[in-house]
């Protein structure tokens, strides 16, 4: 169980509960948002070490000090990962331009990368409700899963509609990959609250539309 248990001060064992597993998964997922930059393996290792450290500080300030409600990680994972990735990209862009030749192929996707990214998107689409509900307060897991599913369905539908509208009647694979999961991300902080289904659907639709625009 995820409840606190009494431990012997002399016990040297590392105790893990069912709550520790999704928490670890959350930290690994947070690292994934920043590993899309073209770095060497050593640079990725250094970035991962610093990101885990900074993520822990950010989580401590937001959750423990400010007592923010963020069971799905909308602020501590997705928002932090986005700003951290922007900071890493900005700091390394000048060095990348000075030491490497940038080709147009490096700035766009191809059929193979789009295919694998779409498979990952489908996996996350199925995984997102359980991910958001894993750390929700007791008694709210079912509501968190339902709100996440509604947000994902709305964002998936609107990602196709908006992509076709703004891309000259064609579906852009990158729009589908990004916007179809926007509903689950947008509901990451409020999915366990008592909200009507229409609010969850509206949140997913707006998130998908803004992601593509």
Tab-separated table of C-alpha atoms in Angstrom:
chain	number	residue	atom	x	y	z
A	1	UNK	CA	0.000	0.000	0.000
A	2	UNK	CA	1.006	3.650	-0.293
A	3	UNK	CA	0.532	4.472	3.375
A	4	UNK	CA	3.395	5.384	5.665
A	5	UNK	CA	4.709	2.527	7.761
A	6	UNK	CA	6.778	2.520	10.942
A	7	UNK	CA	10.398	1.700	10.272
A	8	UNK	CA	13.178	0.642	12.530
A	9	UNK	CA	15.934	3.319	12.629
A	10	UNK	CA	18.485	0.543	12.307
A	11	UNK	CA	16.820	-0.947	9.248
A	12	UNK	CA	19.115	-0.536	6.240
A	13	UNK	CA	16.671	-1.873	3.659
A	14	UNK	CA	15.216	0.395	0.973
A	15	UNK	CA	11.444	0.198	1.366
A	16	UNK	CA	9.231	0.699	-1.666
A	17	UNK	CA	5.462	0.977	-1.802
A	18	UNK	CA	2.991	0.908	-4.658
A	19	UNK	CA	3.119	4.711	-4.763
A	20	UNK	CA	6.891	4.784	-5.277
A	21	UNK	CA	6.634	2.962	-8.617
A	22	UNK	CA	4.496	5.591	-10.421
A	23	UNK	CA	6.565	8.363	-8.815
A	24	UNK	CA	9.687	6.848	-10.348
A	25	UNK	CA	7.914	6.517	-13.674
A	26	UNK	CA	6.987	10.194	-13.493
A	27	UNK	CA	10.624	11.237	-13.105
A	28	UNK	CA	11.653	9.046	-16.049
A	29	UNK	CA	8.859	10.538	-18.146
A	30	UNK	CA	10.038	14.019	-17.243
A	31	UNK	CA	13.480	13.192	-18.648
A	32	UNK	CA	11.938	12.079	-21.925
A	33	UNK	CA	10.675	15.569	-22.721
A	34	UNK	CA	14.205	16.968	-22.839
A	35	UNK	CA	15.941	14.232	-24.819
A	36	UNK	CA	14.724	15.301	-28.248
A	37	UNK	CA	17.652	17.632	-28.757
A	38	UNK	CA	20.590	16.470	-30.863
A	39	UNK	CA	23.251	15.936	-28.204
A	40	UNK	CA	26.065	13.483	-27.695
A	41	UNK	CA	25.504	10.625	-25.197
A	42	UNK	CA	27.765	12.337	-22.663
A	43	UNK	CA	25.832	15.601	-22.961
A	44	UNK	CA	22.559	13.718	-22.503
A	45	UNK	CA	23.941	12.055	-19.364
A	46	UNK	CA	24.991	15.384	-17.844
A	47	UNK	CA	21.637	16.923	-18.750
A	48	UNK	CA	19.748	14.010	-17.163
A	49	UNK	CA	21.686	14.340	-13.894
A	50	UNK	CA	21.000	18.071	-13.630
A	51	UNK	CA	17.386	17.737	-14.716
A	52	UNK	CA	16.558	15.188	-12.011
A	53	UNK	CA	18.143	17.451	-9.416
A	54	UNK	CA	16.319	20.573	-10.628
A	55	UNK	CA	13.061	18.632	-11.016
A	56	UNK	CA	13.286	17.487	-7.395
A	57	UNK	CA	13.751	21.070	-6.214
A	58	UNK	CA	10.837	22.239	-8.345
A	59	UNK	CA	8.611	19.434	-7.023
A	60	UNK	CA	9.591	20.237	-3.431
A	61	UNK	CA	8.754	23.933	-3.821
A	62	UNK	CA	5.466	23.422	-5.700
A	63	UNK	CA	4.022	20.460	-3.797
A	64	UNK	CA	5.487	20.649	-0.293
A	65	UNK	CA	6.062	24.372	0.177
A	66	UNK	CA	3.308	25.956	-1.921
A	67	UNK	CA	0.979	22.958	-1.402
A	68	UNK	CA	-0.184	23.029	-5.029
A	69	UNK	CA	-2.586	20.378	-6.293
A	70	UNK	CA	-0.846	18.619	-9.162
A	71	UNK	CA	-1.554	14.860	-9.016
A	72	UNK	CA	-1.135	14.388	-12.764
A	73	UNK	CA	2.026	16.453	-13.088
A	74	UNK	CA	0.637	19.198	-15.305
A	75	UNK	CA	2.906	21.763	-13.635
A	76	UNK	CA	5.755	19.756	-12.141
A	77	UNK	CA	6.274	17.494	-15.181
A	78	UNK	CA	4.913	18.886	-18.429
A	79	UNK	CA	5.323	22.601	-17.774
A	80	UNK	CA	8.719	22.123	-16.121
A	81	UNK	CA	9.904	19.818	-18.923
A	82	UNK	CA	8.853	22.353	-21.566
A	83	UNK	CA	10.706	25.270	-19.970
A	84	UNK	CA	13.737	23.138	-19.116
A	85	UNK	CA	13.945	21.935	-22.728
A	86	UNK	CA	13.699	25.497	-24.002
A	87	UNK	CA	16.490	26.533	-21.672
A	88	UNK	CA	18.734	23.665	-22.773
A	89	UNK	CA	18.012	24.354	-26.445
A	90	UNK	CA	18.752	28.062	-26.042
A	91	UNK	CA	21.999	27.456	-24.153
A	92	UNK	CA	23.271	24.868	-26.642
A	93	UNK	CA	22.078	26.443	-29.884
A	94	UNK	CA	25.098	28.721	-30.292
A	95	UNK	CA	27.562	25.919	-29.586
A	96	UNK	CA	25.685	23.621	-31.956
A	97	UNK	CA	25.788	26.193	-34.744
A	98	UNK	CA	29.515	26.868	-34.292
A	99	UNK	CA	30.697	23.258	-34.248
A	100	UNK	CA	28.209	21.438	-36.461
A	101	UNK	CA	26.750	21.959	-39.885
A	102	UNK	CA	22.981	22.228	-39.786
A	103	UNK	CA	21.224	20.563	-42.699
A	104	UNK	CA	17.586	21.008	-43.569
A	105	UNK	CA	17.020	17.292	-42.929
A	106	UNK	CA	18.027	17.797	-39.287
A	107	UNK	CA	15.158	20.244	-38.753
A	108	UNK	CA	12.334	18.080	-40.090
A	109	UNK	CA	10.933	14.609	-39.551
A	110	UNK	CA	10.821	11.756	-42.017
A	111	UNK	CA	8.526	8.814	-42.616
A	112	UNK	CA	10.335	6.509	-40.205
A	113	UNK	CA	10.538	9.011	-37.352
A	114	UNK	CA	6.871	9.942	-37.829
A	115	UNK	CA	5.880	6.279	-37.748
A	116	UNK	CA	7.703	5.561	-34.503
A	117	UNK	CA	6.437	8.805	-32.967
A	118	UNK	CA	2.874	7.869	-33.884
A	119	UNK	CA	3.297	4.465	-32.235
A	120	UNK	CA	4.537	6.210	-29.105
A	121	UNK	CA	1.579	8.581	-29.230
A	122	UNK	CA	-0.847	5.646	-29.428
A	123	UNK	CA	0.857	4.001	-26.459
A	124	UNK	CA	0.654	7.195	-24.397
A	125	UNK	CA	-2.978	7.665	-25.398
A	126	UNK	CA	-3.804	4.324	-23.775
A	127	UNK	CA	-1.457	4.865	-20.843
A	128	UNK	CA	-2.467	8.426	-19.937
A	129	UNK	CA	-5.641	7.718	-17.877
A	130	UNK	CA	-3.836	5.326	-15.537
A	131	UNK	CA	-0.847	7.661	-15.385
A	132	UNK	CA	-2.975	10.624	-14.321
A	133	UNK	CA	-5.024	8.558	-11.865
A	134	UNK	CA	-2.071	6.796	-10.234
A	135	UNK	CA	-1.238	9.606	-7.792
A	136	UNK	CA	-4.720	11.110	-7.496
A	137	UNK	CA	-6.101	11.443	-3.934
A	138	UNK	CA	-7.882	8.406	-2.553
A	139	UNK	CA	-11.457	8.182	-3.750
A	140	UNK	CA	-10.860	10.337	-6.825
A	141	UNK	CA	-9.025	7.865	-9.069
A	142	UNK	CA	-12.136	6.942	-11.045
A	143	UNK	CA	-12.991	10.607	-11.620
A	144	UNK	CA	-9.422	11.341	-12.684
A	145	UNK	CA	-9.453	8.490	-15.218
A	146	UNK	CA	-12.836	9.510	-16.656
A	147	UNK	CA	-11.878	13.193	-16.974
A	148	UNK	CA	-8.609	12.244	-18.636
A	149	UNK	CA	-10.339	9.957	-21.129
A	150	UNK	CA	-12.839	12.683	-22.022
A	151	UNK	CA	-10.053	15.224	-22.479
A	152	UNK	CA	-8.034	12.828	-24.644
A	153	UNK	CA	-11.001	11.959	-26.847
A	154	UNK	CA	-11.816	15.631	-27.414
A	155	UNK	CA	-8.201	16.561	-28.128
A	156	UNK	CA	-7.802	13.638	-30.533
A	157	UNK	CA	-10.906	14.602	-32.521
A	158	UNK	CA	-10.025	18.286	-32.639
A	159	UNK	CA	-6.410	17.560	-33.588
A	160	UNK	CA	-7.617	16.030	-36.862
A	161	UNK	CA	-10.206	18.757	-37.464
A	162	UNK	CA	-7.893	21.697	-36.775
A	163	UNK	CA	-4.935	20.123	-38.579
A	164	UNK	CA	-6.997	19.609	-41.718
A	165	UNK	CA	-8.354	23.171	-41.467
A	166	UNK	CA	-4.976	24.894	-41.090
A	167	UNK	CA	-2.868	22.586	-43.306
A	168	UNK	CA	-4.703	23.068	-46.590
A	169	UNK	CA	-7.023	20.090	-46.169
A	170	UNK	CA	-4.205	17.706	-45.258
A	171	UNK	CA	-3.399	15.993	-41.983
A	172	UNK	CA	0.017	16.922	-40.572
A	173	UNK	CA	1.472	13.985	-38.669
A	174	UNK	CA	3.312	16.261	-36.239
A	175	UNK	CA	0.066	18.017	-35.361
A	176	UNK	CA	-1.590	14.675	-34.611
A	177	UNK	CA	1.340	13.528	-32.460
A	178	UNK	CA	1.376	16.680	-30.354
A	179	UNK	CA	-2.271	17.722	-30.135
A	180	UNK	CA	-3.889	14.314	-29.596
A	181	UNK	CA	-2.333	14.111	-26.102
A	182	UNK	CA	-2.895	17.761	-25.194
A	183	UNK	CA	-6.141	17.006	-23.387
A	184	UNK	CA	-4.518	14.587	-20.964
A	185	UNK	CA	-1.698	17.024	-20.289
A	186	UNK	CA	-4.061	19.953	-19.779
A	187	UNK	CA	-6.080	17.956	-17.242
A	188	UNK	CA	-2.973	16.826	-15.378
A	189	UNK	CA	-3.505	19.297	-12.543
A	190	UNK	CA	-7.300	19.370	-12.266
A	191	UNK	CA	-8.449	15.923	-13.358
A	192	UNK	CA	-9.356	14.809	-9.808
A	193	UNK	CA	-11.525	17.860	-9.120
A	194	UNK	CA	-15.280	17.712	-9.396
A	195	UNK	CA	-15.869	19.065	-12.907
A	196	UNK	CA	-18.662	18.334	-15.329
A	197	UNK	CA	-17.889	16.152	-18.390
A	198	UNK	CA	-18.450	19.131	-20.689
A	199	UNK	CA	-15.602	20.998	-18.951
A	200	UNK	CA	-13.204	18.100	-19.528
A	201	UNK	CA	-14.247	17.893	-23.194
A	202	UNK	CA	-13.862	21.656	-23.611
A	203	UNK	CA	-10.439	21.580	-21.968
A	204	UNK	CA	-9.242	18.881	-24.364
A	205	UNK	CA	-10.644	20.665	-27.411
A	206	UNK	CA	-9.076	24.007	-26.499
A	207	UNK	CA	-5.731	22.404	-25.665
A	208	UNK	CA	-5.559	20.596	-29.000
A	209	UNK	CA	-6.542	23.708	-30.943
A	210	UNK	CA	-3.953	25.902	-29.221
A	211	UNK	CA	-1.261	23.252	-29.686
A	212	UNK	CA	-1.716	23.260	-33.467
A	213	UNK	CA	-2.184	27.013	-33.826
